[in-house]
PDB file of C-alpha atoms in Angstrom:
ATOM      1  CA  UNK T   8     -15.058   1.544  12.654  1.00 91.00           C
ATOM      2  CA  UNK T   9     -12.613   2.244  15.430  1.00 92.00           C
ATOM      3  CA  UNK T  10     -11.891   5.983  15.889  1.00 94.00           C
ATOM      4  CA  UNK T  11      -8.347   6.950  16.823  1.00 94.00           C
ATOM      5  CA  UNK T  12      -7.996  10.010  18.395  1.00 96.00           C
ATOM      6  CA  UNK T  13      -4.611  11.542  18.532  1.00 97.00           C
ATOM      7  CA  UNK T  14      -3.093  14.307  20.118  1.00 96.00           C
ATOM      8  CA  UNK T  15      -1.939  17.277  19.832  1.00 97.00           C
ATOM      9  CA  UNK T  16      -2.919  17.776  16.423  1.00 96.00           C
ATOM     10  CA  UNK T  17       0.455  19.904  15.994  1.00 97.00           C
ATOM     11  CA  UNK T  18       2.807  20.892  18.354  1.00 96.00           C
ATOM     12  CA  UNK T  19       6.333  23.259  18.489  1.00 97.00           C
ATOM     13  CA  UNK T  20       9.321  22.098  19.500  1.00 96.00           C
ATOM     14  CA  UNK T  21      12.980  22.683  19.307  1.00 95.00           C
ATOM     15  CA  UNK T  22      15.940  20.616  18.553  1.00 95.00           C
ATOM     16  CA  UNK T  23      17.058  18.411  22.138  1.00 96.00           C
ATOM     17  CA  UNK T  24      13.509  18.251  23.124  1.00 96.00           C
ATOM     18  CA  UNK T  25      11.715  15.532  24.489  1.00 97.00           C
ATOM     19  CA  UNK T  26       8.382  15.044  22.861  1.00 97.00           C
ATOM     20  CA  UNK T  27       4.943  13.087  23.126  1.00 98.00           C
ATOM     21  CA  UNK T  28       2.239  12.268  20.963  1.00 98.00           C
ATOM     22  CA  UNK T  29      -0.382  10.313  22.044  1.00 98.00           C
ATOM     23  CA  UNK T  30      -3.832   7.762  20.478  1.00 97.00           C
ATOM     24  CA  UNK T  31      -6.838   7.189  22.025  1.00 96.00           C
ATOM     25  CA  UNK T  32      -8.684   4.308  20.678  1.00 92.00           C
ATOM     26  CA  UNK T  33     -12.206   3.964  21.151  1.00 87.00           C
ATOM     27  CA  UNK T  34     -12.225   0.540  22.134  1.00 87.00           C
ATOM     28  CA  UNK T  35      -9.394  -1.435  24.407  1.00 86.00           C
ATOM     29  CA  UNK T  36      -6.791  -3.527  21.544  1.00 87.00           C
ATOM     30  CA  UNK T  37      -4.114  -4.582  23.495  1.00 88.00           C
ATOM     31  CA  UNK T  38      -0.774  -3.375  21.172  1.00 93.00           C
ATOM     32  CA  UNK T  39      -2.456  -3.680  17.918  1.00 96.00           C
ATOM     33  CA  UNK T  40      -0.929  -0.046  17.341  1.00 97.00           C
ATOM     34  CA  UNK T  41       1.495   1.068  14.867  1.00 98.00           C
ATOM     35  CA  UNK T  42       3.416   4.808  14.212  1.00 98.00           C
ATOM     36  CA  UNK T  43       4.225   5.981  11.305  1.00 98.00           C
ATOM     37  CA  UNK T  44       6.487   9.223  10.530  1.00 98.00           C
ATOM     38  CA  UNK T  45       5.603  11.312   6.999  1.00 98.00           C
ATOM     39  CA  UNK T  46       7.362  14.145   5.638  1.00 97.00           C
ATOM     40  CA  UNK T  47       6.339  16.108   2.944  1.00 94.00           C
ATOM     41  CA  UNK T  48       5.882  14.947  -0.828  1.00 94.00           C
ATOM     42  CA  UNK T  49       6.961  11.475   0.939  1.00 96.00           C
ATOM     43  CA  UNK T  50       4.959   8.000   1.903  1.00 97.00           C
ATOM     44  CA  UNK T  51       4.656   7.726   5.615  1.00 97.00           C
ATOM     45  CA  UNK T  52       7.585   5.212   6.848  1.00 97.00           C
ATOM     46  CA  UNK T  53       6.914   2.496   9.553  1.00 98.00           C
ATOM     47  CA  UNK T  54       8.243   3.626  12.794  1.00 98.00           C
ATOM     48  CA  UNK T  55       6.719   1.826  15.259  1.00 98.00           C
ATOM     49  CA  UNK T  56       5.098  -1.793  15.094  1.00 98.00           C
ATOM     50  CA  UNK T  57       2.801  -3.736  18.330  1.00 96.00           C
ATOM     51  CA  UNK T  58       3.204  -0.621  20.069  1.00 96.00           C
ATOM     52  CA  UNK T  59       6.299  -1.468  21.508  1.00 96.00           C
ATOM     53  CA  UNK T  60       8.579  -2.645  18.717  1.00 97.00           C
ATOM     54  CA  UNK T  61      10.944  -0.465  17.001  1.00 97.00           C
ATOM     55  CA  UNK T  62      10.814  -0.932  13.081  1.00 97.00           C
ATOM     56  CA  UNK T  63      14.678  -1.912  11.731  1.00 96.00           C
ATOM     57  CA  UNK T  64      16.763   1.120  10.943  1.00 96.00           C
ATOM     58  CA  UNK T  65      14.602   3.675  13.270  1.00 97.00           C
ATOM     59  CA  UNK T  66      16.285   5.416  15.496  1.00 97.00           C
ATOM     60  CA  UNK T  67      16.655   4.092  19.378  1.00 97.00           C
ATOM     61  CA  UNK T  68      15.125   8.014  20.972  1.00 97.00           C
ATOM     62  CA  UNK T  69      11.681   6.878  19.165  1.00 98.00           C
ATOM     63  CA  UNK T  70       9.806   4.712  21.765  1.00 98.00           C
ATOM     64  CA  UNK T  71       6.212   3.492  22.184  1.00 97.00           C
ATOM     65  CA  UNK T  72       4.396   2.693  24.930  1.00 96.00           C
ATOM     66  CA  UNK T  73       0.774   1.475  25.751  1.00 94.00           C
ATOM     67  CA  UNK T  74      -2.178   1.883  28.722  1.00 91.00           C
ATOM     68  CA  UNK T  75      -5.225   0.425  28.262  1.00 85.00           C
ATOM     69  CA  UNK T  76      -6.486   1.998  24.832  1.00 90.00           C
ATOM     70  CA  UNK T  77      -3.985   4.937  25.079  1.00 94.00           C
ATOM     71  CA  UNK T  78      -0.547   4.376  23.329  1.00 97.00           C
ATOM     72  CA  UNK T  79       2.045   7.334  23.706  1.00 98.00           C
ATOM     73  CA  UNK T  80       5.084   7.829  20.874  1.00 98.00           C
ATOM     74  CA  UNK T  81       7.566   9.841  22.538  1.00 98.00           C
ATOM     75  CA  UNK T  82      10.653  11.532  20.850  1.00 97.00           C
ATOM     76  CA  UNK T  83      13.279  11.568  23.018  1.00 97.00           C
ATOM     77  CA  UNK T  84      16.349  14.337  22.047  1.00 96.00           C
ATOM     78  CA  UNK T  85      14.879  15.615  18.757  1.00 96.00           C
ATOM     79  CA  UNK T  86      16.653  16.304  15.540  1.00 96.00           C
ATOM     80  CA  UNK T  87      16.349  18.037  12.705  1.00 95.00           C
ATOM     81  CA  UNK T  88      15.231  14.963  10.449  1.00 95.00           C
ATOM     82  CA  UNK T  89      12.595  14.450  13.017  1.00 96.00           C
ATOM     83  CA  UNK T  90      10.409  17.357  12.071  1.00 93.00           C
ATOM     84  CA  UNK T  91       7.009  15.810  10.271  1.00 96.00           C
ATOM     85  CA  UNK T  92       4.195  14.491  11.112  1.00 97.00           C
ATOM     86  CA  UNK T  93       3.299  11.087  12.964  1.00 98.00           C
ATOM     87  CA  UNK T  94       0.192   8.965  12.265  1.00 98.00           C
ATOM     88  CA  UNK T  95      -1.165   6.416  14.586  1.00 98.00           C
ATOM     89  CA  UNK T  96      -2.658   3.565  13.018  1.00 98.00           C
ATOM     90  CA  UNK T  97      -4.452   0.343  14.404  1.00 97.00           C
ATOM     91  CA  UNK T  98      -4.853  -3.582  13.076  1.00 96.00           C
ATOM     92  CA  UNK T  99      -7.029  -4.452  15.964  1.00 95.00           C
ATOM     93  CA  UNK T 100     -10.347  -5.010  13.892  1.00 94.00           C
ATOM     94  CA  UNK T 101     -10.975  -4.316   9.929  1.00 94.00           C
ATOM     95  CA  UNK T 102     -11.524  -1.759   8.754  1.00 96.00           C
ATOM     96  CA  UNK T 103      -7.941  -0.557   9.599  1.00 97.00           C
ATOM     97  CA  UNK T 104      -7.967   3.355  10.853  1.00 97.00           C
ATOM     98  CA  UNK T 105      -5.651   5.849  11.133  1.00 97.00           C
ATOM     99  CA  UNK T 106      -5.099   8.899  13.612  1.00 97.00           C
ATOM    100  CA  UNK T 107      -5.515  12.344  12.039  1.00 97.00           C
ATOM    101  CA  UNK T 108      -1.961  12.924  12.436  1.00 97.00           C
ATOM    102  CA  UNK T 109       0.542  15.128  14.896  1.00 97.00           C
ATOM    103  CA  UNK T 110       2.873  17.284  12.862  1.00 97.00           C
ATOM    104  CA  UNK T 111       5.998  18.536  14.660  1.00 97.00           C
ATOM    105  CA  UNK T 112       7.137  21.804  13.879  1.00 95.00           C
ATOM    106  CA  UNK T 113       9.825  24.017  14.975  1.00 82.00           C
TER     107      UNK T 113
ATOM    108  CA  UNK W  30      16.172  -4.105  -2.236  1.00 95.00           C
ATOM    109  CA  UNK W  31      12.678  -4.370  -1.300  1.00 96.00           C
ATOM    110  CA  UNK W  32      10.329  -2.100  -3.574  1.00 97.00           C
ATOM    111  CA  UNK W  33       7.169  -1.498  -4.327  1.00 98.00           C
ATOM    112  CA  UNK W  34       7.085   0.826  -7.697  1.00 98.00           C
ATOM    113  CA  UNK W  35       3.678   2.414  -8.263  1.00 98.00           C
ATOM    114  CA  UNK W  36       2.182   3.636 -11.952  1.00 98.00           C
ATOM    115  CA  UNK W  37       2.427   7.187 -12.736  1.00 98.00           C
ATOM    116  CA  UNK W  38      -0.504   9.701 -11.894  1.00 98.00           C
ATOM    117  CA  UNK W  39      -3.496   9.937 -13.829  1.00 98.00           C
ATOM    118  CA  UNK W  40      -5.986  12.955 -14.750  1.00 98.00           C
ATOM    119  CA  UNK W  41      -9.820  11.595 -15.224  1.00 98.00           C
ATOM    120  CA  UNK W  42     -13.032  12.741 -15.609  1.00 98.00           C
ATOM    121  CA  UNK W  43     -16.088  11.680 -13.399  1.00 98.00           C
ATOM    122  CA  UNK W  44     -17.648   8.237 -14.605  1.00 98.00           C
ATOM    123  CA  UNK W  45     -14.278   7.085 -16.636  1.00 98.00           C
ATOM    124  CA  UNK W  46     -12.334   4.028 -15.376  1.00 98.00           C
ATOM    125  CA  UNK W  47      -9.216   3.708 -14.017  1.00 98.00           C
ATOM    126  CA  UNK W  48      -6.618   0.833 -13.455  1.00 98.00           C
ATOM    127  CA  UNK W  49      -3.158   1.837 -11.617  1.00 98.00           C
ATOM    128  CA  UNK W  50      -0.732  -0.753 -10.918  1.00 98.00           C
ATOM    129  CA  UNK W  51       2.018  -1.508  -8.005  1.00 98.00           C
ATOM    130  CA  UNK W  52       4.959  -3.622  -9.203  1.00 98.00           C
ATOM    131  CA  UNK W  53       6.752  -5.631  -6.497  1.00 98.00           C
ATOM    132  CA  UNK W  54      10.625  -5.861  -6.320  1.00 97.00           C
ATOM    133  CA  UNK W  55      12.993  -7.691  -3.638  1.00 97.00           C
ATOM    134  CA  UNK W  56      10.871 -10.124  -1.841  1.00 97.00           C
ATOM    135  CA  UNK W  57       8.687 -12.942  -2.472  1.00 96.00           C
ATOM    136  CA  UNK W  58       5.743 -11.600  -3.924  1.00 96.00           C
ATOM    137  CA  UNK W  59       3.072 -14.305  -2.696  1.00 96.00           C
ATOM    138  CA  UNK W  60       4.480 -14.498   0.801  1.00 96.00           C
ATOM    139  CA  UNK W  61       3.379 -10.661   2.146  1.00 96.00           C
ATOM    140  CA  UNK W  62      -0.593  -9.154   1.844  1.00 97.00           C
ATOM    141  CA  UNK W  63      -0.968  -5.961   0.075  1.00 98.00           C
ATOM    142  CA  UNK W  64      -3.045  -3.204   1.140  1.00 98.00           C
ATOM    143  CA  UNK W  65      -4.235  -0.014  -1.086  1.00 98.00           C
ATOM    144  CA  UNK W  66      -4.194   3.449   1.484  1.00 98.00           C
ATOM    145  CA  UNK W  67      -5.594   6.696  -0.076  1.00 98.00           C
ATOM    146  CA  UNK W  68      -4.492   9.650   1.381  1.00 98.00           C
ATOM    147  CA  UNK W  69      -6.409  13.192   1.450  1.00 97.00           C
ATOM    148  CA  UNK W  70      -6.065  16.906   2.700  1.00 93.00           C
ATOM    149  CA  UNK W  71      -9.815  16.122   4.251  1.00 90.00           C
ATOM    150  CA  UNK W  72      -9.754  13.051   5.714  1.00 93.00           C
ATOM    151  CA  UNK W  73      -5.863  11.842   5.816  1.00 94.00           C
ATOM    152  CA  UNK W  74      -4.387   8.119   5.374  1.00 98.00           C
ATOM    153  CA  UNK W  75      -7.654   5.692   4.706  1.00 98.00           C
ATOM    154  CA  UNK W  76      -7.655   2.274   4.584  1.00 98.00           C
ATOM    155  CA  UNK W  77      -9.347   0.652   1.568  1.00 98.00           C
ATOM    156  CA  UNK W  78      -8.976  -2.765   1.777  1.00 98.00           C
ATOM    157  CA  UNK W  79      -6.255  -5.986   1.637  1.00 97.00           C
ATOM    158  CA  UNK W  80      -5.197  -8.708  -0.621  1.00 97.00           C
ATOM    159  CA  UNK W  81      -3.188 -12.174  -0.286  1.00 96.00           C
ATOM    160  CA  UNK W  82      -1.102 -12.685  -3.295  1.00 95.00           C
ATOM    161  CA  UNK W  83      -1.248 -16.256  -2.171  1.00 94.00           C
ATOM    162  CA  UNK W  84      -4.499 -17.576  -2.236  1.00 94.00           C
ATOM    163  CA  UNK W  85      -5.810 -13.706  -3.546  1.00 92.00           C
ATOM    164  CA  UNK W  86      -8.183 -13.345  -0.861  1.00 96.00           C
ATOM    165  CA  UNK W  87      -9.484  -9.785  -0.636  1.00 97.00           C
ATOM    166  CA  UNK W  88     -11.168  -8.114   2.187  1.00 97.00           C
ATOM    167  CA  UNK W  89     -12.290  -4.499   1.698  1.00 98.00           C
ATOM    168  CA  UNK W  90     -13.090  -1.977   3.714  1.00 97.00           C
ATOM    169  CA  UNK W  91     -16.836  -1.296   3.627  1.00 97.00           C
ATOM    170  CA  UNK W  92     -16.215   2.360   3.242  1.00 96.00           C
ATOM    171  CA  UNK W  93     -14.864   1.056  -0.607  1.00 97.00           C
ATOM    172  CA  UNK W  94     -16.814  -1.833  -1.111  1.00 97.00           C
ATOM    173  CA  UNK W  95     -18.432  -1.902  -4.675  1.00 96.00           C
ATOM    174  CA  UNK W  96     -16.643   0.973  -5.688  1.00 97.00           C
ATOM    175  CA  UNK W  97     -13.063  -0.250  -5.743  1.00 98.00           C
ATOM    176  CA  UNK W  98     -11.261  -3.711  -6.989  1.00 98.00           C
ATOM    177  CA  UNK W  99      -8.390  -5.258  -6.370  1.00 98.00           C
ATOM    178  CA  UNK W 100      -6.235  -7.586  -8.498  1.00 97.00           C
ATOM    179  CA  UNK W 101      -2.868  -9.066  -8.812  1.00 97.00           C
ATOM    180  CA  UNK W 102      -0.973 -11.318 -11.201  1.00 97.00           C
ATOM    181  CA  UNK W 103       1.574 -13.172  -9.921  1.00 96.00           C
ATOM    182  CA  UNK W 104       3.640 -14.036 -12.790  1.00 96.00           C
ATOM    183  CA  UNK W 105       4.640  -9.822 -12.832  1.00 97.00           C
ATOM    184  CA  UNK W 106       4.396  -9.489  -9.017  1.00 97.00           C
ATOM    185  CA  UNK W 107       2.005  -6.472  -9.531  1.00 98.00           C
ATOM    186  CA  UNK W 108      -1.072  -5.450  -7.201  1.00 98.00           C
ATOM    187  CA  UNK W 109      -3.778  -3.557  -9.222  1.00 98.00           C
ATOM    188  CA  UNK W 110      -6.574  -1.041  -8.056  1.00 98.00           C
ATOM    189  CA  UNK W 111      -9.302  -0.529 -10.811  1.00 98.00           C
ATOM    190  CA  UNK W 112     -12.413   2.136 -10.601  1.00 98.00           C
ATOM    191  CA  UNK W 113     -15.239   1.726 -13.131  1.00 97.00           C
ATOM    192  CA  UNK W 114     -16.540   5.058 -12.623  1.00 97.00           C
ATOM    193  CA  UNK W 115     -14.476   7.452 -10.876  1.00 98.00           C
ATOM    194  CA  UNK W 116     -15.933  10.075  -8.846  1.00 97.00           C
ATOM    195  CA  UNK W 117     -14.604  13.478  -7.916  1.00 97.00           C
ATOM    196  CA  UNK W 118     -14.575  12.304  -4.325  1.00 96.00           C
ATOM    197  CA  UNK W 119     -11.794   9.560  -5.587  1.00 98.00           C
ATOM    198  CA  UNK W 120      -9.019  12.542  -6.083  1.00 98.00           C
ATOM    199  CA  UNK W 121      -6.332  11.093  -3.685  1.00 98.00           C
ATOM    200  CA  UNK W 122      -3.182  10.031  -3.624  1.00 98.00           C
ATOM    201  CA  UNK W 123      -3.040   6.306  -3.689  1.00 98.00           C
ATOM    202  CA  UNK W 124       0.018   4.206  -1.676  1.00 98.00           C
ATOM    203  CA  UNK W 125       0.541   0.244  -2.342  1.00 98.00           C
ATOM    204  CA  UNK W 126       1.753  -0.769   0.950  1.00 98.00           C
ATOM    205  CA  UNK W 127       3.383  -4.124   2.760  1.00 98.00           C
ATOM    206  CA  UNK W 128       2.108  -5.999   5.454  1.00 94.00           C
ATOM    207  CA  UNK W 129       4.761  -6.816   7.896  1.00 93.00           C
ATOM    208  CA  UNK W 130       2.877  -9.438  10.981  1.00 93.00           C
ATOM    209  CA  UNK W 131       4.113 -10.078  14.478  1.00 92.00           C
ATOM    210  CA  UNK W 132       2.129 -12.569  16.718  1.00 90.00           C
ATOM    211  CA  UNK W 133      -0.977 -11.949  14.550  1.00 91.00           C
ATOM    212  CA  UNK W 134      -0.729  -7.913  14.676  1.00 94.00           C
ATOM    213  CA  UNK W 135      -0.495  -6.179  11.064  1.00 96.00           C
ATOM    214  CA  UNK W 136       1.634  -3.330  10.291  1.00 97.00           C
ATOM    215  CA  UNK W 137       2.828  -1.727   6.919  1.00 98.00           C
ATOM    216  CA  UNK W 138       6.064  -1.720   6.602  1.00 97.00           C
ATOM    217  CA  UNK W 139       6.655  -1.211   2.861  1.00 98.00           C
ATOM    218  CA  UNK W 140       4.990   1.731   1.265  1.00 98.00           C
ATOM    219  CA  UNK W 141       4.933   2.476  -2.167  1.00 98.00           C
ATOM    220  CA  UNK W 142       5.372   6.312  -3.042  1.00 97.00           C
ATOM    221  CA  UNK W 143       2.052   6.327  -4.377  1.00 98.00           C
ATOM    222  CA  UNK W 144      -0.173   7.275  -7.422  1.00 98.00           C
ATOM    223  CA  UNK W 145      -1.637  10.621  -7.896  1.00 98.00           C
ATOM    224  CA  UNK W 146      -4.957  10.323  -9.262  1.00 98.00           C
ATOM    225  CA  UNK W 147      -7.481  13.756  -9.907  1.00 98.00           C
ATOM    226  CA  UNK W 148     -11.089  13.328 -11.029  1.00 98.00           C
ATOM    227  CA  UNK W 149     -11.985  16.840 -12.319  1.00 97.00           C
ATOM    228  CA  UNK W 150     -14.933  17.550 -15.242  1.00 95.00           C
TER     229      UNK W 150
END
């Protein structure tokens, strides 16, 4: 199985900030990488598809970027709403992993 | 509006069986592969496997092989996940989930809000 190894595993921040959460694959897989944002009692939601590609309806400050078998998520002027946690999650080779998760907190 | 509208959750004991359901609403129901994700305190969002509503290939995860099956029937546009013997290991929350594809790369992009299932004796 890949292992996806994301981090910080939580991290504080404050409303305007400018944050980044990154995922280390084990193995190279191009921009077979997806984020997902979860809040609690909720199903995770599809932020972030190939890496790059910003789901419909998401916010333009979420971006994703990609080098080598690291891809970044970075929050750019954070909001309220924003406060949860982020999963990576790859489709590079079955079976399909996740990251641990990064929760955001205040 | 594109749905996916999951049975309610279930109490069991260890070695019962267990069938919970995820009805599709909105789309075509043969055109988009269905995953089942469990999610845990322990070990967070796991994949357990895929099926095509099309053709209803299945590929599981070999984590879940032999332990888990997947079903659908078309005619309802539901996706099923059946135990025959439920372990106490298998207390999870349980998400239905949409593939979405781009140039061959998966992502879910419909999730259902899940089934809470608890194996206690």
């Amino acid at each position: 199985d890949i292992q996806m190894t994301q981090s910080p595993s939580s991290l504080s921040a404050s409303v305007g900030d400018r944050v980044s959460i990154t995922c280390r694959a084990a193995e190279s897989m191009s921009n077979y990488l997806n984020w997902y944002q979860q809040k609690p009692g909720r199903a995770p939601n599809l932020l972030i598809y190939a890496a790059y590609f910003l789901h419909s309806g998401v916010p333009s400050r979420f971006t994703g970027s990609a080098s080598g078998p690291e891809f970044t998520l970075t929050i750019n002027n954070l909001q309220p709403e924003d406060f949860a946690t982020y999963y990576c999650q790859q489709s590079y080779r079955i079976p399909w992993t996740f990251g641990q998760g990064t929760k955001v907190e205040i | 509006e594109v749905q996916l509208v999951q049975s309610g959750a279930e109490v069991k004991k260890p070695g019962e069986s267990l069938k919970i359901s995820c009805r599709a609403s909105g789309y075509s129901f043969t055109t988009y592969r269905l995953s089942w994700v469990r999610q845990t305190p322990g070990k967070g969002l796991e994949w357990l496997g895929r099926i095509d509503p099309s053709d209803s290939q299945i590929h599981y995860s070999p984590s879940f092989q032999g332990h888990v099956t997947f079903s659908i029937d078309v005619s309802t546009s539901t996706a099923y996940l059946r135990w025959n013997s439920l372990k106490a290991s298998d207390t999870a929350m349980y998400h239905c989930v949409r593939h979405g594809v781009v140039g061959g790369i998966f992502y879910f992009d419909v999730w259902g809000r899940g089934t809470l299932v608890s194996v206690s004796s």
